[in-house]
PDB file of C-alpha atoms in Angstrom:
ATOM      1  CA  VAL I 853     200.532 228.610  18.311  1.00 52.00           C
ATOM      2  CA  GLU I 854     203.516 227.728  16.061  1.00 63.00           C
ATOM      3  CA  SER I 855     202.214 230.156  13.180  1.00 73.00           C
ATOM      4  CA  VAL I 856     201.749 232.846  15.895  1.00 68.00           C
ATOM      5  CA  SER I 857     205.209 232.344  17.330  1.00 71.00           C
ATOM      6  CA  GLU I 858     206.630 232.349  13.795  1.00 79.00           C
ATOM      7  CA  LYS I 859     204.943 235.608  13.073  1.00 76.00           C
ATOM      8  CA  LEU I 860     206.441 237.067  16.234  1.00 74.00           C
ATOM      9  CA  LYS I 861     209.782 235.475  15.587  1.00 79.00           C
ATOM     10  CA  LEU I 862     209.901 236.995  12.045  1.00 83.00           C
ATOM     11  CA  ARG I 863     208.636 240.458  13.301  1.00 79.00           C
ATOM     12  CA  PHE I 864     211.193 240.610  15.984  1.00 85.00           C
ATOM     13  CA  GLY I 865     213.889 239.191  13.644  1.00 87.00           C
ATOM     14  CA  ALA I 866     213.370 242.168  11.397  1.00 87.00           C
ATOM     15  CA  ILE I 867     213.934 244.540  14.314  1.00 88.00           C
ATOM     16  CA  ARG I 868     216.864 242.784  15.257  1.00 91.00           C
ATOM     17  CA  ALA I 869     218.249 243.194  11.750  1.00 92.00           C
ATOM     18  CA  ASP I 870     217.495 247.019  11.771  1.00 91.00           C
ATOM     19  CA  ASP I 871     219.252 247.285  15.036  1.00 92.00           C
ATOM     20  CA  ALA I 872     222.295 245.423  13.726  1.00 93.00           C
ATOM     21  CA  ARG I 873     222.146 247.722  10.541  1.00 93.00           C
ATOM     22  CA  ARG I 874     221.810 250.692  12.647  1.00 93.00           C
ATOM     23  CA  THR I 875     224.763 249.880  14.866  1.00 94.00           C
ATOM     24  CA  ARG I 876     226.839 249.375  11.629  1.00 94.00           C
ATOM     25  CA  TYR I 877     225.611 252.840  10.424  1.00 94.00           C
ATOM     26  CA  VAL I 878     226.449 254.430  13.522  1.00 94.00           C
ATOM     27  CA  ALA I 879     229.950 252.948  13.579  1.00 95.00           C
ATOM     28  CA  ASP I 880     230.548 254.266   9.868  1.00 94.00           C
ATOM     29  CA  TYR I 881     229.218 257.517  10.993  1.00 94.00           C
ATOM     30  CA  ASP I 882     231.759 257.701  13.892  1.00 95.00           C
ATOM     31  CA  TYR I 883     234.571 256.396  11.620  1.00 95.00           C
ATOM     32  CA  TYR I 884     234.122 259.394   9.194  1.00 94.00           C
ATOM     33  CA  ARG I 885     233.420 261.852  11.743  1.00 94.00           C
ATOM     34  CA  HIS I 886     236.685 261.065  13.563  1.00 95.00           C
ATOM     35  CA  LYS I 887     238.535 260.806  10.298  1.00 93.00           C
ATOM     36  CA  ARG I 888     237.203 264.377   9.240  1.00 92.00           C
ATOM     37  CA  LYS I 889     238.503 265.717  12.574  1.00 93.00           C
ATOM     38  CA  GLN I 890     242.004 264.075  11.751  1.00 92.00           C
ATOM     39  CA  LEU I 891     241.991 265.713   8.438  1.00 87.00           C
ATOM     40  CA  ASP I 892     241.285 268.994   9.721  1.00 86.00           C
ATOM     41  CA  ASP I 893     244.123 268.397  12.355  1.00 85.00           C
ATOM     42  CA  ASP I 894     246.298 267.471   9.577  1.00 82.00           C
ATOM     43  CA  SER I 895     245.468 270.580   7.509  1.00 81.00           C
ATOM     44  CA  LYS I 896     246.304 272.821  10.340  1.00 80.00           C
ATOM     45  CA  LYS I 897     249.659 270.881  10.968  1.00 80.00           C
ATOM     46  CA  ASP I 898     250.587 270.813   7.185  1.00 70.00           C
ATOM     47  CA  GLY I 899     250.647 274.674   6.781  1.00 67.00           C
ATOM     48  CA  GLY I 900     249.197 274.656   3.232  1.00 63.00           C
ATOM     49  CA  THR I 901     252.051 272.323   1.596  1.00 67.00           C
ATOM     50  CA  HIS I 902     249.324 269.743   0.677  1.00 69.00           C
ATOM     51  CA  ALA I 903     246.362 271.844   0.622  1.00 73.00           C
ATOM     52  CA  SER I 904     244.853 270.571  -2.608  1.00 78.00           C
ATOM     53  CA  LYS I 905     245.308 267.011  -1.886  1.00 83.00           C
ATOM     54  CA  LEU I 906     243.811 267.362   1.759  1.00 83.00           C
ATOM     55  CA  ALA I 907     240.851 269.270   0.386  1.00 85.00           C
ATOM     56  CA  ASP I 908     240.042 266.330  -1.846  1.00 87.00           C
ATOM     57  CA  LYS I 909     240.341 264.148   0.930  1.00 88.00           C
ATOM     58  CA  ILE I 910     238.267 266.452   3.034  1.00 89.00           C
ATOM     59  CA  LYS I 911     235.606 266.622   0.482  1.00 92.00           C
ATOM     60  CA  ASP I 912     235.566 262.903  -0.150  1.00 93.00           C
ATOM     61  CA  CYS I 913     235.370 262.445   3.807  1.00 93.00           C
ATOM     62  CA  ASP I 914     232.333 265.041   4.085  1.00 94.00           C
ATOM     63  CA  ASN I 915     230.509 263.230   1.410  1.00 95.00           C
ATOM     64  CA  LYS I 916     230.833 259.737   3.088  1.00 94.00           C
ATOM     65  CA  LEU I 917     230.231 261.452   6.468  1.00 94.00           C
ATOM     66  CA  ARG I 918     226.917 262.808   5.149  1.00 95.00           C
ATOM     67  CA  GLN I 919     225.864 259.570   3.581  1.00 95.00           C
ATOM     68  CA  ALA I 920     226.582 257.532   6.733  1.00 94.00           C
ATOM     69  CA  SER I 921     224.634 260.393   8.537  1.00 94.00           C
ATOM     70  CA  GLU I 922     221.761 259.976   6.245  1.00 95.00           C
ATOM     71  CA  LYS I 923     221.839 256.172   6.447  1.00 94.00           C
ATOM     72  CA  TYR I 924     222.025 255.965  10.154  1.00 94.00           C
ATOM     73  CA  HIS I 925     219.379 258.655  10.626  1.00 95.00           C
ATOM     74  CA  THR I 926     217.078 256.879   8.421  1.00 94.00           C
ATOM     75  CA  MET I 927     217.537 253.579   9.871  1.00 94.00           C
ATOM     76  CA  ASN I 928     217.215 254.953  13.456  1.00 93.00           C
ATOM     77  CA  GLU I 929     213.641 256.624  12.563  1.00 94.00           C
ATOM     78  CA  ARG I 930     212.612 253.251  10.904  1.00 93.00           C
ATOM     79  CA  LEU I 931     213.657 251.184  14.070  1.00 92.00           C
ATOM     80  CA  THR I 932     212.018 253.818  16.297  1.00 92.00           C
ATOM     81  CA  GLN I 933     208.913 253.708  14.422  1.00 92.00           C
ATOM     82  CA  ARG I 934     208.855 249.794  14.479  1.00 89.00           C
ATOM     83  CA  LEU I 935     209.401 249.663  18.114  1.00 89.00           C
ATOM     84  CA  ARG I 936     206.757 252.136  18.545  1.00 89.00           C
ATOM     85  CA  ILE I 937     204.230 249.868  16.539  1.00 86.00           C
ATOM     86  CA  VAL I 938     205.283 246.941  18.917  1.00 83.00           C
ATOM     87  CA  HIS I 939     204.802 248.978  22.215  1.00 82.00           C
ATOM     88  CA  GLU I 940     201.341 250.317  21.332  1.00 83.00           C
ATOM     89  CA  HIS I 941     200.240 246.777  20.006  1.00 78.00           C
ATOM     90  CA  GLN I 942     202.027 244.530  22.538  1.00 74.00           C
ATOM     91  CA  SER I 943     198.730 243.212  24.023  1.00 73.00           C
ATOM     92  CA  THR I 944     197.770 242.075  20.439  1.00 71.00           C
ATOM     93  CA  PHE I 945     200.916 240.160  20.226  1.00 67.00           C
ATOM     94  CA  ILE I 946     200.338 238.538  23.546  1.00 70.00           C
ATOM     95  CA  ASN I 947     196.678 237.939  22.961  1.00 72.00           C
ATOM     96  CA  SER I 948     197.021 236.159  19.772  1.00 71.00           C
ATOM     97  CA  ALA I 949     199.515 233.524  21.238  1.00 70.00           C
ATOM     98  CA  LEU I 950     197.281 233.357  24.207  1.00 74.00           C
ATOM     99  CA  VAL I 951     194.203 232.722  22.218  1.00 73.00           C
ATOM    100  CA  ALA I 952     195.979 230.017  20.080  1.00 74.00           C
ATOM    101  CA  SER I 953     197.463 228.320  23.308  1.00 76.00           C
ATOM    102  CA  LEU I 954     194.163 228.231  24.825  1.00 75.00           C
ATOM    103  CA  ALA I 955     192.573 226.549  21.506  1.00 78.00           C
ATOM    104  CA  ILE I 956     195.081 223.949  21.827  1.00 77.00           C
ATOM    105  CA  GLN I 957     194.225 223.426  25.542  1.00 80.00           C
ATOM    106  CA  ASN I 958     190.437 223.331  24.626  1.00 79.00           C
ATOM    107  CA  GLU I 959     191.224 220.483  21.800  1.00 81.00           C
ATOM    108  CA  LEU I 960     193.247 218.424  24.214  1.00 79.00           C
ATOM    109  CA  PHE I 961     190.639 218.610  26.889  1.00 81.00           C
ATOM    110  CA  SER I 962     187.968 217.767  24.515  1.00 79.00           C
ATOM    111  CA  GLN I 963     189.863 214.797  23.331  1.00 78.00           C
ATOM    112  CA  GLY I 964     190.686 213.526  26.812  1.00 77.00           C
ATOM    113  CA  GLY I 965     187.034 213.935  27.747  1.00 78.00           C
ATOM    114  CA  ALA I 966     185.787 211.922  24.938  1.00 78.00           C
ATOM    115  CA  GLU I 967     188.469 209.045  25.843  1.00 80.00           C
ATOM    116  CA  VAL I 968     187.058 209.152  29.424  1.00 78.00           C
ATOM    117  CA  ILE I 969     183.633 208.924  28.290  1.00 80.00           C
ATOM    118  CA  LYS I 970     184.743 206.005  26.027  1.00 79.00           C
ATOM    119  CA  ALA I 971     186.461 204.385  29.014  1.00 77.00           C
ATOM    120  CA  ASN I 972     183.313 204.846  31.317  1.00 75.00           C
ATOM    121  CA  GLN I 973     180.943 203.316  28.677  1.00 78.00           C
ATOM    122  CA  MET I 974     183.445 200.255  28.334  1.00 75.00           C
ATOM    123  CA  CYS I 975     183.404 199.660  32.114  1.00 72.00           C
ATOM    124  CA  GLN I 976     179.423 199.837  32.120  1.00 74.00           C
ATOM    125  CA  MET I 977     179.260 197.093  29.712  1.00 75.00           C
ATOM    126  CA  GLU I 978     178.063 193.578  30.828  1.00 75.00           C
ATOM    127  CA  GLY I 979     180.999 191.660  29.372  1.00 76.00           C
ATOM    128  CA  VAL I 980     183.486 193.878  31.191  1.00 74.00           C
ATOM    129  CA  ILE I 981     181.465 193.663  34.647  1.00 76.00           C
ATOM    130  CA  LYS I 982     181.491 189.755  34.209  1.00 78.00           C
ATOM    131  CA  ALA I 983     185.245 189.733  33.612  1.00 80.00           C
ATOM    132  CA  MET I 984     185.926 191.762  36.355  1.00 79.00           C
ATOM    133  CA  ARG I 985     183.826 189.601  38.632  1.00 81.00           C
ATOM    134  CA  GLU I 986     185.684 186.591  37.381  1.00 83.00           C
ATOM    135  CA  GLN I 987     189.097 188.197  37.922  1.00 83.00           C
ATOM    136  CA  SER I 988     187.987 189.260  41.463  1.00 82.00           C
ATOM    137  CA  ASN I 989     186.845 185.630  42.329  1.00 84.00           C
ATOM    138  CA  ASP I 990     190.014 184.147  40.760  1.00 83.00           C
ATOM    139  CA  LEU I 991     192.133 186.477  43.073  1.00 83.00           C
ATOM    140  CA  ALA I 992     189.965 185.721  46.307  1.00 82.00           C
ATOM    141  CA  GLU I 993     190.450 181.951  45.533  1.00 82.00           C
ATOM    142  CA  TRP I 994     194.223 182.322  45.122  1.00 82.00           C
ATOM    143  CA  ASP I 995     194.479 184.282  48.189  1.00 78.00           C
ATOM    144  CA  ALA I 996     192.321 181.584  50.168  1.00 79.00           C
ATOM    145  CA  ALA I 997     194.411 178.911  48.882  1.00 79.00           C
ATOM    146  CA  SER I 998     197.626 180.381  49.459  1.00 77.00           C
ATOM    147  CA  GLY I 999     196.816 181.292  52.969  1.00 70.00           C
ATOM    148  CA  ARG I1000     198.089 184.881  52.540  1.00 62.00           C
ATOM    149  CA  ILE I1001     195.926 187.673  53.564  1.00 56.00           C
ATOM    150  CA  MET I1002     195.883 190.354  50.844  1.00 55.00           C
ATOM    151  CA  PRO I1003     194.777 193.959  51.246  1.00 53.00           C
ATOM    152  CA  SER I1004     191.228 194.113  50.349  1.00 53.00           C
ATOM    153  CA  VAL I1005     190.273 194.226  46.819  1.00 49.00           C
ATOM    154  CA  PRO I1006     187.426 196.389  45.873  1.00 54.00           C
ATOM    155  CA  SER I1007     184.288 194.155  45.004  1.00 51.00           C
ATOM    156  CA  VAL I1008     182.788 194.350  41.623  1.00 48.00           C
ATOM    157  CA  THR I1009     179.769 196.293  42.815  1.00 50.00           C
ATOM    158  CA  SER I1010     181.773 198.919  44.071  1.00 49.00           C
ATOM    159  CA  LEU I1011     184.005 199.214  40.895  1.00 48.00           C
ATOM    160  CA  SER I1012     180.948 199.360  38.823  1.00 47.00           C
ATOM    161  CA  SER I1013     179.379 202.019  40.937  1.00 50.00           C
ATOM    162  CA  VAL I1014     182.491 204.075  40.506  1.00 48.00           C
ATOM    163  CA  ALA I1015     182.182 203.519  36.805  1.00 46.00           C
ATOM    164  CA  LEU I1016     178.938 204.487  36.492  1.00 46.00           C
ATOM    165  CA  SER I1017     179.510 207.769  38.236  1.00 43.00           C
TER     166      SER I1017
END
């Protein structure tokens, strides 16, 4: 289960990282888009006094705006494709985790079943039955000597019949 969950964590971690990059790229795109608009407004207000200086700034801003747009659209397409793949194969992700979990549960139940079989076999051994009889007799003698009435203790034969079933 750990390897399956680690794979899922890595896959979704990469998607999360792409989303963070796309968010930064859209912020850059918005910044340069607003800066370009501001430069256009400044050039209208300027009336041509600083036309060459503004032209250089506009050219530089256009170049950065184009780069930011390309980065954003490339990352957006990449992220969209990754999310489309996850959506198309969502049952595979869930099934692999489920199969791994079922394998672990099967192993645990198998181990637990083996322990129950061992305990059952021990209860059926003659030495264990003899020790249970002796303890039952000792308890009955103690109850009789103290004059106390204790709740009924199962007899050794009923204990061994439970152990045999």
